[in-house]
Short mmCIF file of C-alpha atoms in Angstrom, two decimals:
data_model
loop_
_atom_site.label_atom_id
_atom_site.label_comp_id
_atom_site.label_asym_id
_atom_site.label_seq_id
_atom_site.Cartn_x
_atom_site.Cartn_y
_atom_site.Cartn_z
CA MET A 1 -27.27 -33.45 -83.70
CA ASP A 2 -29.66 -35.42 -81.50
CA VAL A 3 -33.36 -35.96 -82.01
CA VAL A 4 -35.06 -35.05 -78.72
CA GLY A 5 -38.59 -34.88 -80.12
CA PRO A 6 -40.87 -37.90 -80.16
CA PRO A 7 -41.13 -40.20 -83.18
CA VAL A 8 -43.60 -38.83 -85.73
CA PRO A 9 -44.69 -40.10 -89.15
CA GLY A 10 -41.75 -39.67 -91.51
CA SER A 11 -39.03 -39.58 -88.84
CA GLU A 12 -37.17 -42.64 -90.15
CA GLU A 13 -37.36 -41.37 -93.72
CA ILE A 14 -36.31 -37.77 -93.05
CA LEU A 15 -34.14 -37.84 -89.90
CA THR A 16 -31.60 -40.32 -91.19
CA PRO A 17 -28.10 -40.52 -89.67
CA ALA A 18 -26.63 -38.99 -92.83
CA ALA A 19 -29.14 -36.12 -92.83
CA LEU A 20 -28.46 -35.39 -89.16
CA GLU A 21 -24.72 -35.44 -89.83
CA PHE A 22 -25.26 -32.86 -92.58
CA LEU A 23 -27.27 -30.65 -90.18
CA ALA A 24 -24.51 -30.96 -87.58
CA LEU A 25 -21.94 -29.82 -90.15
CA LEU A 26 -24.00 -26.73 -90.98
CA HIS A 27 -24.31 -25.89 -87.29
CA ASP A 28 -20.60 -26.50 -86.64
CA GLN A 29 -19.77 -23.92 -89.27
CA PHE A 30 -22.53 -21.32 -88.87
CA ALA A 31 -24.29 -21.51 -85.49
CA ASP A 32 -21.99 -18.98 -83.82
CA ALA A 33 -22.19 -16.52 -86.71
CA ARG A 34 -25.98 -16.77 -86.64
CA THR A 35 -26.03 -15.93 -82.94
CA GLU A 36 -23.79 -12.90 -83.45
CA LEU A 37 -25.96 -11.59 -86.27
CA LEU A 38 -29.12 -11.97 -84.19
CA LEU A 39 -27.52 -9.92 -81.40
CA THR A 40 -26.59 -7.25 -83.94
CA ARG A 41 -30.17 -7.29 -85.24
CA GLN A 42 -31.58 -6.76 -81.74
CA ARG A 43 -29.25 -3.84 -81.05
CA ARG A 44 -30.16 -2.18 -84.32
CA THR A 45 -33.90 -2.52 -83.74
CA ARG A 46 -33.57 -1.03 -80.25
CA GLU A 47 -31.57 1.90 -81.66
CA ILE A 48 -34.24 2.66 -84.25
CA ALA A 49 -37.00 2.42 -81.63
CA ALA A 50 -35.00 4.86 -79.49
CA GLY A 51 -34.75 7.45 -82.26
CA ALA A 52 -32.00 6.52 -84.74
CA ASP A 53 -33.30 6.64 -88.31
CA PRO A 54 -32.17 3.84 -90.66
CA ASP A 55 -30.39 5.03 -93.79
CA PHE A 56 -28.39 3.72 -96.73
CA LEU A 57 -24.98 2.55 -95.51
CA PRO A 58 -21.99 4.80 -96.20
CA VAL A 59 -19.59 1.84 -95.93
CA THR A 60 -21.23 0.05 -98.86
CA ARG A 61 -21.60 3.05 -101.15
CA ALA A 62 -19.07 1.58 -103.58
CA VAL A 63 -21.25 -1.49 -104.10
CA ARG A 64 -24.27 0.67 -104.91
CA GLU A 65 -22.31 2.95 -107.22
CA ASP A 66 -20.57 0.15 -109.15
CA SER A 67 -22.78 -0.39 -112.20
CA SER A 68 -20.81 -3.37 -113.52
CA TRP A 69 -22.06 -6.27 -111.41
CA ARG A 70 -25.14 -8.42 -111.95
CA VAL A 71 -26.75 -11.34 -110.13
CA ALA A 72 -27.13 -14.80 -111.64
CA GLY A 73 -30.88 -14.31 -111.97
CA ALA A 74 -32.73 -17.07 -113.81
CA ALA A 75 -29.78 -17.99 -116.04
CA GLY A 76 -28.94 -21.65 -115.56
CA ALA A 77 -31.91 -22.12 -113.20
CA PRO A 78 -34.55 -24.15 -115.06
CA GLY A 79 -38.10 -23.20 -114.14
CA LEU A 80 -37.35 -19.71 -112.82
CA SER A 81 -37.51 -17.61 -115.99
CA ASP A 82 -41.28 -17.10 -115.89
CA ARG A 83 -42.68 -16.42 -112.43
CA ARG A 84 -45.75 -14.40 -113.34
CA VAL A 85 -47.99 -16.25 -110.88
CA GLU A 86 -46.76 -17.86 -107.67
CA ILE A 87 -49.07 -19.63 -105.24
CA THR A 88 -48.14 -19.75 -101.57
CA GLY A 89 -49.06 -22.25 -98.90
CA PRO A 90 -47.86 -24.68 -96.22
CA THR A 91 -46.27 -28.03 -96.98
CA ASP A 92 -48.77 -30.48 -95.53
CA PRO A 93 -49.69 -33.25 -98.02
CA LYS A 94 -53.10 -31.86 -99.04
CA MET A 95 -51.82 -28.33 -99.62
CA THR A 96 -48.74 -29.64 -101.40
CA ILE A 97 -50.88 -31.58 -103.88
CA ASN A 98 -53.31 -28.70 -104.41
CA ALA A 99 -50.48 -26.25 -105.02
CA LEU A 100 -48.68 -28.51 -107.49
CA ASN A 101 -51.93 -29.15 -109.36
CA SER A 102 -52.91 -25.47 -109.35
CA GLY A 103 -51.49 -24.28 -112.66
CA ALA A 104 -49.29 -21.58 -111.10
CA ARG A 105 -45.76 -21.10 -112.45
CA VAL A 106 -44.15 -21.31 -109.00
CA TRP A 107 -45.18 -22.75 -105.64
CA LEU A 108 -43.75 -21.08 -102.56
CA ALA A 109 -43.58 -24.13 -100.31
CA ASP A 110 -43.80 -22.33 -97.00
CA ALA A 111 -42.28 -23.75 -93.82
CA GLU A 112 -42.37 -20.32 -92.22
CA ASP A 113 -45.24 -17.82 -91.85
CA ALA A 114 -47.93 -20.09 -93.34
CA SER A 115 -46.88 -23.08 -91.25
CA SER A 116 -47.25 -23.91 -87.61
CA PRO A 117 -43.92 -25.48 -86.50
CA THR A 118 -45.30 -28.48 -84.67
CA TRP A 119 -42.85 -31.36 -84.80
CA GLU A 120 -45.35 -33.30 -86.91
CA ASN A 121 -45.56 -30.42 -89.39
CA VAL A 122 -41.78 -29.94 -89.61
CA VAL A 123 -41.07 -33.60 -90.36
CA GLY A 124 -44.29 -34.22 -92.25
CA GLY A 125 -43.72 -31.22 -94.50
CA GLN A 126 -40.27 -32.47 -95.46
CA ARG A 127 -41.72 -35.91 -96.11
CA ALA A 128 -44.50 -34.48 -98.31
CA LEU A 129 -42.00 -32.46 -100.35
CA ARG A 130 -39.70 -35.44 -100.79
CA SER A 131 -42.56 -37.57 -102.07
CA ALA A 132 -44.03 -34.84 -104.26
CA ILE A 133 -40.73 -34.13 -106.01
CA ARG A 134 -40.60 -37.81 -106.94
CA GLY A 135 -44.22 -37.79 -108.15
CA GLU A 136 -45.33 -40.20 -105.43
CA LEU A 137 -47.40 -38.11 -103.02
CA THR A 138 -51.03 -39.02 -102.29
CA PHE A 139 -53.34 -38.05 -99.43
CA GLU A 140 -56.69 -39.25 -98.18
CA ALA A 141 -58.63 -36.81 -96.04
CA PRO A 142 -60.53 -38.18 -93.04
CA SER A 143 -64.19 -38.69 -93.85
CA PRO A 144 -66.73 -36.60 -91.92
CA ASP A 145 -68.48 -39.70 -90.53
CA GLY A 146 -65.28 -41.62 -89.81
CA ARG A 147 -66.62 -44.71 -91.56
CA THR A 148 -66.64 -44.11 -95.31
CA PRO A 149 -63.49 -43.40 -97.36
CA GLY A 150 -62.42 -39.76 -97.34
CA LYS A 151 -61.60 -37.61 -100.33
CA ARG A 152 -58.42 -38.74 -102.08
CA TYR A 153 -55.83 -36.29 -103.37
CA ALA A 154 -53.11 -37.15 -105.87
CA LEU A 155 -50.64 -35.36 -108.10
CA ASN A 156 -51.47 -35.05 -111.75
CA THR A 157 -48.47 -37.19 -112.68
CA SER A 158 -49.21 -36.92 -116.41
CA GLU A 159 -48.33 -33.22 -116.10
CA LEU A 160 -45.25 -33.48 -113.86
CA THR A 161 -43.12 -31.46 -116.25
CA LYS A 162 -45.71 -28.65 -116.19
CA MET A 163 -46.04 -28.50 -112.43
CA PRO A 164 -45.07 -25.29 -110.63
CA THR A 165 -41.41 -24.85 -109.83
CA ILE A 166 -40.94 -25.37 -106.10
CA VAL A 167 -39.28 -22.54 -104.18
CA PHE A 168 -38.96 -23.60 -100.55
CA ARG A 169 -39.08 -21.08 -97.70
CA PRO A 170 -37.27 -22.20 -94.53
CA ARG A 171 -37.81 -20.52 -91.20
CA GLY A 172 -36.05 -17.23 -90.49
CA TRP A 173 -32.71 -16.88 -88.73
CA HIS A 174 -34.43 -15.98 -85.44
CA LEU A 175 -36.40 -19.22 -85.09
CA PHE A 176 -35.13 -22.39 -83.45
CA GLU A 177 -36.09 -26.07 -83.56
CA SER A 178 -36.47 -27.41 -80.04
CA HIS A 179 -36.93 -31.05 -81.14
CA LEU A 180 -33.34 -31.25 -82.37
CA ALA A 181 -30.45 -30.56 -80.00
CA TYR A 182 -27.08 -29.44 -81.33
CA THR A 183 -23.97 -30.03 -79.25
CA GLY A 184 -21.20 -27.67 -80.27
CA THR A 185 -17.48 -28.18 -80.35
CA ASP A 186 -17.27 -26.60 -76.87
CA GLY A 187 -19.60 -29.25 -75.45
CA SER A 188 -22.58 -26.94 -74.93
CA THR A 189 -26.01 -28.05 -76.15
CA GLN A 190 -28.69 -25.82 -77.60
CA PRO A 191 -31.81 -26.07 -79.77
CA ALA A 192 -31.03 -26.30 -83.46
CA SER A 193 -31.54 -23.39 -85.86
CA GLY A 194 -34.91 -23.61 -87.58
CA SER A 195 -33.37 -22.08 -90.70
CA LEU A 196 -30.53 -24.58 -90.99
CA VAL A 197 -32.79 -27.52 -90.17
CA ASP A 198 -35.39 -26.64 -92.81
CA PHE A 199 -32.83 -25.72 -95.46
CA GLY A 200 -30.54 -28.65 -94.70
CA LEU A 201 -33.19 -31.36 -94.74
CA TYR A 202 -34.78 -30.08 -97.95
CA LEU A 203 -31.46 -29.75 -99.77
CA PHE A 204 -30.05 -33.04 -98.51
CA HIS A 205 -33.04 -35.11 -99.57
CA ASN A 206 -34.01 -33.35 -102.79
CA ALA A 207 -31.18 -31.49 -104.50
CA ALA A 208 -29.99 -34.36 -106.71
CA GLU A 209 -33.56 -35.43 -107.54
CA LEU A 210 -34.57 -31.89 -108.50
CA ILE A 211 -31.56 -31.49 -110.77
CA GLU A 212 -32.25 -34.87 -112.36
CA ARG A 213 -35.82 -33.81 -113.09
CA GLY A 214 -34.79 -30.56 -114.76
CA ARG A 215 -35.30 -28.17 -111.87
CA GLY A 216 -33.07 -27.14 -108.99
CA PRO A 217 -32.94 -26.43 -105.25
CA TYR A 218 -34.51 -22.98 -104.98
CA PHE A 219 -35.25 -21.03 -101.81
CA TYR A 220 -37.08 -18.02 -100.47
CA LEU A 221 -35.09 -16.38 -97.66
CA PRO A 222 -37.30 -14.67 -95.05
CA LYS A 223 -36.86 -11.94 -92.46
CA LEU A 224 -33.38 -10.78 -93.49
CA GLU A 225 -32.47 -7.44 -91.95
CA GLY A 226 -29.27 -6.69 -93.81
CA HIS A 227 -26.52 -7.77 -96.16
CA ARG A 228 -24.45 -9.52 -93.50
CA GLU A 229 -27.32 -11.94 -92.94
CA ALA A 230 -27.42 -12.50 -96.70
CA ARG A 231 -23.66 -13.13 -96.67
CA LEU A 232 -24.16 -15.84 -94.07
CA TRP A 233 -26.75 -17.55 -96.26
CA ASN A 234 -24.33 -17.38 -99.19
CA GLU A 235 -21.65 -19.07 -97.10
CA VAL A 236 -24.17 -21.76 -96.13
CA PHE A 237 -24.94 -22.33 -99.81
CA GLU A 238 -21.27 -22.64 -100.73
CA LEU A 239 -20.51 -25.22 -98.04
CA ALA A 240 -23.70 -27.19 -98.69
CA GLN A 241 -23.06 -27.43 -102.43
CA GLU A 242 -19.45 -28.48 -101.90
CA THR A 243 -20.44 -31.11 -99.31
CA LEU A 244 -23.20 -32.62 -101.46
CA GLY A 245 -21.24 -32.44 -104.71
CA ILE A 246 -23.56 -29.93 -106.36
CA PRO A 247 -22.05 -27.43 -108.83
CA ARG A 248 -21.47 -24.02 -107.30
CA GLY A 249 -24.31 -21.65 -108.20
CA THR A 250 -26.93 -24.39 -108.52
CA ILE A 251 -28.83 -23.07 -105.51
CA ARG A 252 -30.88 -19.97 -106.27
CA ALA A 253 -32.44 -17.75 -103.65
CA THR A 254 -35.12 -15.09 -103.74
CA VAL A 255 -34.92 -12.77 -100.76
CA LEU A 256 -38.01 -11.38 -99.13
CA ILE A 257 -37.56 -7.69 -98.44
CA GLU A 258 -39.93 -7.64 -95.51
CA THR A 259 -38.09 -5.61 -92.89
CA LEU A 260 -37.45 -1.89 -92.79
CA PRO A 261 -33.66 -2.23 -92.31
CA ALA A 262 -33.43 -4.53 -95.36
CA ALA A 263 -35.16 -1.92 -97.54
CA PHE A 264 -32.04 0.22 -97.15
CA GLU A 265 -29.73 -2.67 -98.12
CA MET A 266 -31.47 -4.24 -101.12
CA GLU A 267 -28.53 -3.68 -103.42
CA GLU A 268 -26.03 -5.03 -100.92
CA ILE A 269 -28.19 -8.11 -100.31
CA LEU A 270 -28.21 -8.82 -104.04
CA TYR A 271 -24.45 -8.33 -104.15
CA GLU A 272 -23.71 -10.75 -101.29
CA LEU A 273 -25.83 -13.48 -102.91
CA ARG A 274 -25.09 -12.58 -106.52
CA GLU A 275 -24.05 -16.01 -107.87
CA HIS A 276 -26.95 -17.63 -106.00
CA CYS A 277 -29.52 -14.86 -106.33
CA ALA A 278 -32.68 -15.00 -108.45
CA GLY A 279 -34.45 -11.92 -107.17
CA LEU A 280 -36.25 -10.04 -104.42
CA ASN A 281 -39.83 -10.19 -103.22
CA ALA A 282 -41.91 -7.39 -101.71
CA GLY A 283 -43.14 -9.08 -98.53
CA ARG A 284 -45.67 -6.41 -97.71
CA TRP A 285 -47.26 -7.76 -94.52
CA ASP A 286 -44.05 -8.46 -92.65
CA TYR A 287 -42.76 -5.12 -93.93
CA LEU A 288 -45.66 -3.33 -92.24
CA PHE A 289 -45.02 -5.32 -89.08
CA SER A 290 -41.35 -4.33 -89.20
CA VAL A 291 -42.25 -0.65 -89.61
CA ILE A 292 -44.46 -0.80 -86.53
CA LYS A 293 -41.83 -2.73 -84.56
CA CYS A 294 -39.03 -0.31 -85.45
CA PHE A 295 -41.08 2.82 -84.67
CA ARG A 296 -43.14 1.44 -81.81
CA ASN A 297 -41.90 4.05 -79.32
CA ARG A 298 -41.48 7.00 -81.68
CA GLY A 299 -44.77 8.78 -81.08
CA ASP A 300 -47.94 9.66 -82.97
CA SER A 301 -46.32 10.57 -86.30
CA TYR A 302 -45.14 6.96 -86.62
CA VAL A 303 -48.47 5.36 -85.72
CA LEU A 304 -50.18 3.59 -88.62
CA PRO A 305 -53.95 3.60 -89.17
CA ASP A 306 -56.20 0.55 -89.08
CA ARG A 307 -54.53 -2.42 -90.73
CA ALA A 308 -57.24 -2.66 -93.37
CA GLN A 309 -56.65 0.95 -94.39
CA VAL A 310 -52.90 0.67 -95.04
CA THR A 311 -52.81 -0.09 -98.75
CA MET A 312 -49.98 -0.52 -101.20
CA THR A 313 -50.76 2.92 -102.61
CA ALA A 314 -49.71 4.63 -99.38
CA PRO A 315 -46.70 6.77 -100.37
CA PHE A 316 -44.22 5.06 -98.04
CA MET A 317 -45.29 1.62 -99.29
CA ARG A 318 -45.18 2.72 -102.91
CA ALA A 319 -41.65 4.06 -102.38
CA TYR A 320 -40.57 0.69 -100.99
CA THR A 321 -42.00 -1.34 -103.88
CA GLU A 322 -40.81 0.96 -106.64
CA LEU A 323 -37.30 1.00 -105.19
CA LEU A 324 -37.38 -2.80 -105.12
CA VAL A 325 -38.31 -3.07 -108.81
CA ALA A 326 -35.71 -0.52 -109.86
CA THR A 327 -32.99 -2.18 -107.77
CA CYS A 328 -33.75 -5.67 -109.04
CA HIS A 329 -33.88 -4.80 -112.72
CA ARG A 330 -30.70 -2.74 -112.56
CA ARG A 331 -28.92 -5.90 -111.37
CA GLY A 332 -30.68 -8.49 -113.57
CA ALA A 333 -32.86 -9.88 -110.79
CA HIS A 334 -36.56 -10.70 -110.78
CA ALA A 335 -38.86 -8.47 -108.76
CA ILE A 336 -41.76 -10.49 -107.32
CA GLY A 337 -44.84 -8.80 -105.89
CA GLY A 338 -46.53 -9.56 -102.62
CA MET A 339 -49.70 -11.30 -101.55
CA SER A 340 -53.07 -9.61 -101.44
CA ALA A 341 -54.83 -11.11 -98.43
CA PHE A 342 -58.29 -11.19 -100.02
CA ILE A 343 -59.53 -14.68 -100.84
CA PRO A 344 -62.68 -15.97 -102.55
CA ASP A 345 -65.44 -17.88 -100.81
CA ARG A 346 -67.01 -20.49 -103.07
CA ARG A 347 -70.17 -20.41 -100.92
CA ASN A 348 -70.51 -16.62 -101.08
CA PRO A 349 -70.51 -15.13 -104.60
CA GLU A 350 -70.51 -11.55 -103.32
CA VAL A 351 -67.34 -12.09 -101.26
CA THR A 352 -65.74 -13.86 -104.22
CA GLU A 353 -66.58 -11.01 -106.59
CA GLN A 354 -65.08 -8.46 -104.22
CA ALA A 355 -61.94 -10.56 -103.75
CA PHE A 356 -61.47 -10.92 -107.50
CA ALA A 357 -61.85 -7.17 -108.04
CA LYS A 358 -59.40 -6.24 -105.29
CA VAL A 359 -56.80 -8.81 -106.32
CA GLN A 360 -57.13 -7.77 -109.97
CA ALA A 361 -56.46 -4.13 -109.10
CA ASP A 362 -53.49 -5.15 -106.94
CA LYS A 363 -51.90 -7.32 -109.63
CA GLU A 364 -52.54 -4.79 -112.40
CA ARG A 365 -50.71 -2.19 -110.31
CA GLU A 366 -47.77 -4.54 -109.73
CA ALA A 367 -47.50 -5.57 -113.39
CA GLY A 368 -47.72 -1.93 -114.45
CA ASP A 369 -44.99 -0.96 -111.98
CA GLY A 370 -42.58 -3.49 -113.48
CA PHE A 371 -42.88 -6.54 -111.25
CA ASP A 372 -42.12 -9.82 -113.01
CA GLY A 373 -44.69 -11.84 -111.09
CA SER A 374 -46.69 -11.94 -107.90
CA TRP A 375 -48.20 -14.13 -105.20
CA VAL A 376 -51.69 -15.46 -104.64
CA ALA A 377 -52.95 -17.52 -101.70
CA HIS A 378 -55.83 -19.38 -103.37
CA PRO A 379 -56.00 -21.40 -106.62
CA ASP A 380 -59.09 -19.50 -107.82
CA LEU A 381 -57.02 -16.31 -107.91
CA ILE A 382 -54.42 -17.70 -110.32
CA PRO A 383 -56.36 -16.74 -113.49
CA VAL A 384 -56.93 -13.24 -112.10
CA ALA A 385 -53.23 -12.66 -111.44
CA ARG A 386 -52.16 -14.35 -114.68
CA ALA A 387 -54.44 -12.11 -116.76
CA ALA A 388 -52.95 -8.98 -115.20
CA PHE A 389 -49.39 -10.06 -116.00
CA ASP A 390 -50.26 -11.52 -119.41
CA GLU A 391 -51.62 -8.11 -120.39
CA VAL A 392 -48.25 -6.49 -119.67
CA LEU A 393 -45.81 -9.31 -120.49
CA GLY A 394 -47.47 -10.81 -123.53
CA LYS A 395 -45.20 -13.63 -124.71
CA ARG A 396 -42.21 -12.40 -122.71
CA GLU A 397 -41.20 -14.44 -119.67
CA ASN A 398 -40.51 -11.39 -117.53
CA GLN A 399 -39.76 -7.68 -117.81
CA VAL A 400 -36.35 -7.57 -116.18
CA GLU A 401 -35.17 -5.43 -119.09
CA ARG A 402 -37.53 -2.65 -117.97
CA LEU A 403 -35.25 -0.35 -116.02
CA ARG A 404 -37.15 2.00 -113.75
CA ASP A 405 -34.79 4.92 -114.23
CA ASP A 406 -37.66 7.22 -113.35
CA VAL A 407 -37.65 6.00 -109.74
CA THR A 408 -35.95 8.24 -107.20
CA VAL A 409 -36.43 6.99 -103.66
CA GLY A 410 -34.36 8.09 -100.70
CA GLN A 411 -34.41 7.88 -96.95
CA ALA A 412 -37.18 10.46 -96.58
CA GLU A 413 -39.59 8.58 -98.84
CA LEU A 414 -39.02 5.22 -97.13
CA LEU A 415 -39.48 6.71 -93.66
CA ASP A 416 -42.55 8.80 -94.45
CA VAL A 417 -44.82 6.58 -92.36
CA ALA A 418 -47.10 9.52 -91.60
CA SER A 419 -48.10 9.57 -95.28
CA ALA A 420 -50.59 6.75 -94.65
CA ARG A 421 -52.72 8.94 -92.38
CA ARG A 422 -52.24 12.05 -94.52
CA GLU A 423 -53.98 10.12 -97.28
CA GLY A 424 -57.13 9.95 -95.14
CA ALA A 425 -56.75 6.60 -93.38
CA THR A 426 -57.99 6.50 -89.80
CA ILE A 427 -57.60 4.70 -86.48
CA THR A 428 -60.94 3.38 -85.26
CA GLU A 429 -62.40 1.48 -82.33
CA ALA A 430 -63.61 -1.12 -84.83
CA GLY A 431 -60.05 -1.52 -86.08
CA LEU A 432 -58.85 -2.14 -82.52
CA ARG A 433 -61.51 -4.80 -81.98
CA THR A 434 -60.56 -6.45 -85.27
CA ASN A 435 -56.90 -6.57 -84.26
CA ILE A 436 -57.80 -8.32 -81.00
CA SER A 437 -60.22 -10.74 -82.64
CA VAL A 438 -57.94 -11.65 -85.54
CA GLY A 439 -54.86 -11.88 -83.33
CA VAL A 440 -56.42 -14.30 -80.85
CA ARG A 441 -58.16 -16.43 -83.49
CA TYR A 442 -54.99 -16.75 -85.56
CA ILE A 443 -52.84 -17.70 -82.57
CA ALA A 444 -55.43 -20.33 -81.61
CA SER A 445 -55.24 -21.75 -85.13
CA TRP A 446 -51.42 -21.71 -85.02
CA LEU A 447 -51.39 -23.56 -81.70
CA ARG A 448 -53.62 -26.23 -83.23
CA GLY A 449 -51.11 -26.75 -86.03
CA THR A 450 -52.60 -24.59 -88.81
CA GLY A 451 -50.41 -21.66 -89.83
CA ALA A 452 -52.55 -20.23 -92.66
CA ALA A 453 -56.14 -19.49 -91.64
CA ALA A 454 -59.04 -17.97 -93.56
CA LEU A 455 -60.58 -15.40 -91.20
CA ASP A 456 -63.19 -12.86 -92.24
CA SER A 457 -62.55 -13.53 -95.96
CA LEU A 458 -58.83 -12.82 -95.57
CA MET A 459 -55.91 -15.23 -95.54
CA GLU A 460 -54.14 -14.69 -92.26
CA ASP A 461 -50.65 -15.96 -91.49
CA ALA A 462 -48.05 -15.13 -88.89
CA ALA A 463 -47.15 -11.87 -90.65
CA THR A 464 -50.67 -10.45 -90.67
CA ALA A 465 -51.20 -11.56 -87.06
CA GLU A 466 -47.99 -9.74 -86.14
CA ILE A 467 -49.46 -6.52 -87.55
CA SER A 468 -52.58 -6.94 -85.43
CA ARG A 469 -50.77 -7.51 -82.14
CA SER A 470 -48.04 -4.92 -82.74
CA GLN A 471 -50.60 -2.25 -83.60
CA VAL A 472 -52.37 -2.90 -80.31
CA TRP A 473 -49.05 -2.60 -78.43
CA GLN A 474 -48.08 0.58 -80.25
CA TRP A 475 -51.47 2.23 -79.80
CA ILE A 476 -51.38 1.51 -76.06
CA HIS A 477 -47.83 2.78 -75.55
CA CYS A 478 -48.19 5.85 -77.79
CA HIS A 479 -51.41 6.83 -75.98
CA THR A 480 -53.28 6.79 -79.25
CA VAL A 481 -56.77 8.24 -79.47
CA THR A 482 -58.92 6.85 -82.24
CA ASP A 483 -60.51 9.12 -84.80
CA ASP A 484 -63.83 8.43 -83.09
CA GLY A 485 -62.44 9.78 -79.81
CA VAL A 486 -61.61 6.60 -77.88
CA ALA A 487 -58.35 6.51 -75.90
CA VAL A 488 -56.55 3.21 -76.45
CA THR A 489 -55.45 1.92 -73.04
CA ARG A 490 -54.41 -1.43 -71.67
CA GLU A 491 -57.62 -1.49 -69.63
CA LEU A 492 -59.76 -0.89 -72.72
CA CYS A 493 -57.95 -3.65 -74.63
CA GLU A 494 -58.35 -6.06 -71.73
CA SER A 495 -62.07 -5.27 -71.61
CA MET A 496 -62.39 -5.88 -75.36
CA LEU A 497 -60.45 -9.14 -75.04
CA ARG A 498 -62.75 -10.39 -72.26
CA GLU A 499 -65.76 -9.39 -74.34
CA PHE A 500 -64.37 -11.32 -77.31
CA LEU A 501 -63.81 -14.40 -75.14
CA ARG A 502 -67.36 -14.24 -73.76
CA SER A 503 -68.95 -13.91 -77.20
CA THR A 504 -66.85 -16.49 -79.05
CA PRO A 505 -68.37 -19.96 -79.52
CA ARG A 506 -66.13 -22.56 -77.92
CA SER A 507 -65.31 -26.16 -78.72
CA ARG A 508 -63.16 -28.87 -77.19
CA GLY A 509 -59.47 -28.26 -77.86
CA ASP A 510 -59.98 -24.82 -79.45
CA ARG A 511 -56.88 -23.32 -77.69
CA VAL A 512 -58.62 -19.92 -77.44
CA ASP A 513 -57.67 -19.44 -73.77
CA ASP A 514 -54.02 -20.25 -74.52
CA ALA A 515 -54.14 -17.85 -77.47
CA ALA A 516 -55.57 -15.09 -75.30
CA ALA A 517 -52.76 -15.57 -72.79
CA ILE A 518 -50.18 -15.21 -75.55
CA PHE A 519 -51.95 -12.18 -76.97
CA ARG A 520 -51.90 -10.46 -73.60
CA GLU A 521 -48.16 -11.07 -73.39
CA VAL A 522 -47.21 -9.92 -76.90
CA ALA A 523 -49.75 -7.11 -77.40
CA MET A 524 -50.53 -5.73 -73.95
CA GLY A 525 -47.38 -6.23 -71.88
CA ASP A 526 -44.78 -3.67 -70.85
CA GLU A 527 -42.12 -5.12 -73.14
CA PHE A 528 -42.42 -5.72 -76.89
CA PRO A 529 -41.45 -9.32 -77.78
CA PRO A 530 -39.72 -9.24 -81.19
CA PHE A 531 -41.93 -12.03 -82.57
CA LEU A 532 -45.14 -13.53 -81.22
CA THR A 533 -44.19 -16.92 -82.66
CA THR A 534 -41.01 -17.18 -80.58
CA SER A 535 -42.97 -16.47 -77.40
CA ALA A 536 -45.69 -18.96 -78.28
CA TYR A 537 -43.21 -21.62 -79.43
CA ALA A 538 -41.20 -21.41 -76.23
CA ARG A 539 -44.32 -21.75 -74.11
CA TYR A 540 -46.30 -24.45 -75.92
CA PHE A 541 -44.03 -26.36 -78.34
#
């Protein structure tokens, strides 16, 4: 494993010879299997786009019908029993300190959708986590005038034992790390796996320290599309624990069910990870993106309305979340709710009041449906989410014992995408303009190194940006006509994009032109790139 990226702050501390040797071992064992699974994933997505409906797997029926097995859950995993409020955010020093001082029960330390994978962010995020786990992290923000001291951030070290439990999210299997080059046993060289790099560095540097401090190495696993991908992660866990001398089962993983194929394999995913599995999470925004991606060529009945009008009460989304809760609790796993994108604005009381009301309704629905906890993206929303779950849980740590035997969800319910528009949601010209505006502005932020951006009083990350660009692509290719009578064409979208560029205030280094070029490629081209981040990463990183 060779470092081909430039030296950045933290390189000597994080990219040690021993750490690189550990990454090389993981790649020796699992790089080929990862490649094979990604090819299988691509074939399956193309088949669904061409007309094959996903369904529950006949070959794994015995796993689903065997009522005897359970996952490890929170047993023997200190800090994971009560997850009623989880805050999400990237791993830069400032956000790390704010998250750990927030009062949430869990912090999803996100190296994926909320992070821009600049080399500085990849290494710097690992460095911030390593320091934070040891109670040593501080940060001084640059001062506005460049002369006086900036604001200083520090961990509340007197409350270290009460800090949120860290659950780290590495990049998905599909992402690579171009600043590290792996040379395989056959002599060929390729970029390293982003997943194995993020996971390996975090585990190598922090597993022993976390265990010593009464926690453990816990992970969120993103973008899985089936149980074979979960099996590969389980094999990674087994080898990593053996190599580092960590007791088997110490690692615990929560899997994000955020792709349509994975919704049909929830039970099998739990089974493959069972001794390392804590639960599942309803990753709603990536799930919507996956639905659009899978059905992008399937015609009008599979076209979703404006992004803002697709709510969690849409029948196909409700089927997905209720199945997740029922599946988790039947197997002793936590069911964790998703993130409402609304965020408060401390300078605008009206926006803040609306955000609180919408997040409260969202979290009350999740707690009432049986979820054991949920995500928020802003510290001010923690009391709102906590109150909703406190009302249902009381003094209990979770409600895993609540079996949703009333839930009956099959293939038809999960695939009833048309239900969103039957409920009265519409496709509008304003929604198209919003998709273009949000997509370009988010990509520009991502290119500048910020992967979570507050835009129009919503927290946007890679998942929500994917919805925006994939809707534009689908509306163009399905010849969609908006409910106000406007035909969505490539020419119309190009005209709207040029109008956006003319009307947007510009500043030095804003990356808006680069972002527009990427948006044209991923939203308005003939082909549908599987992920906008892979296209942008290959071009600019």
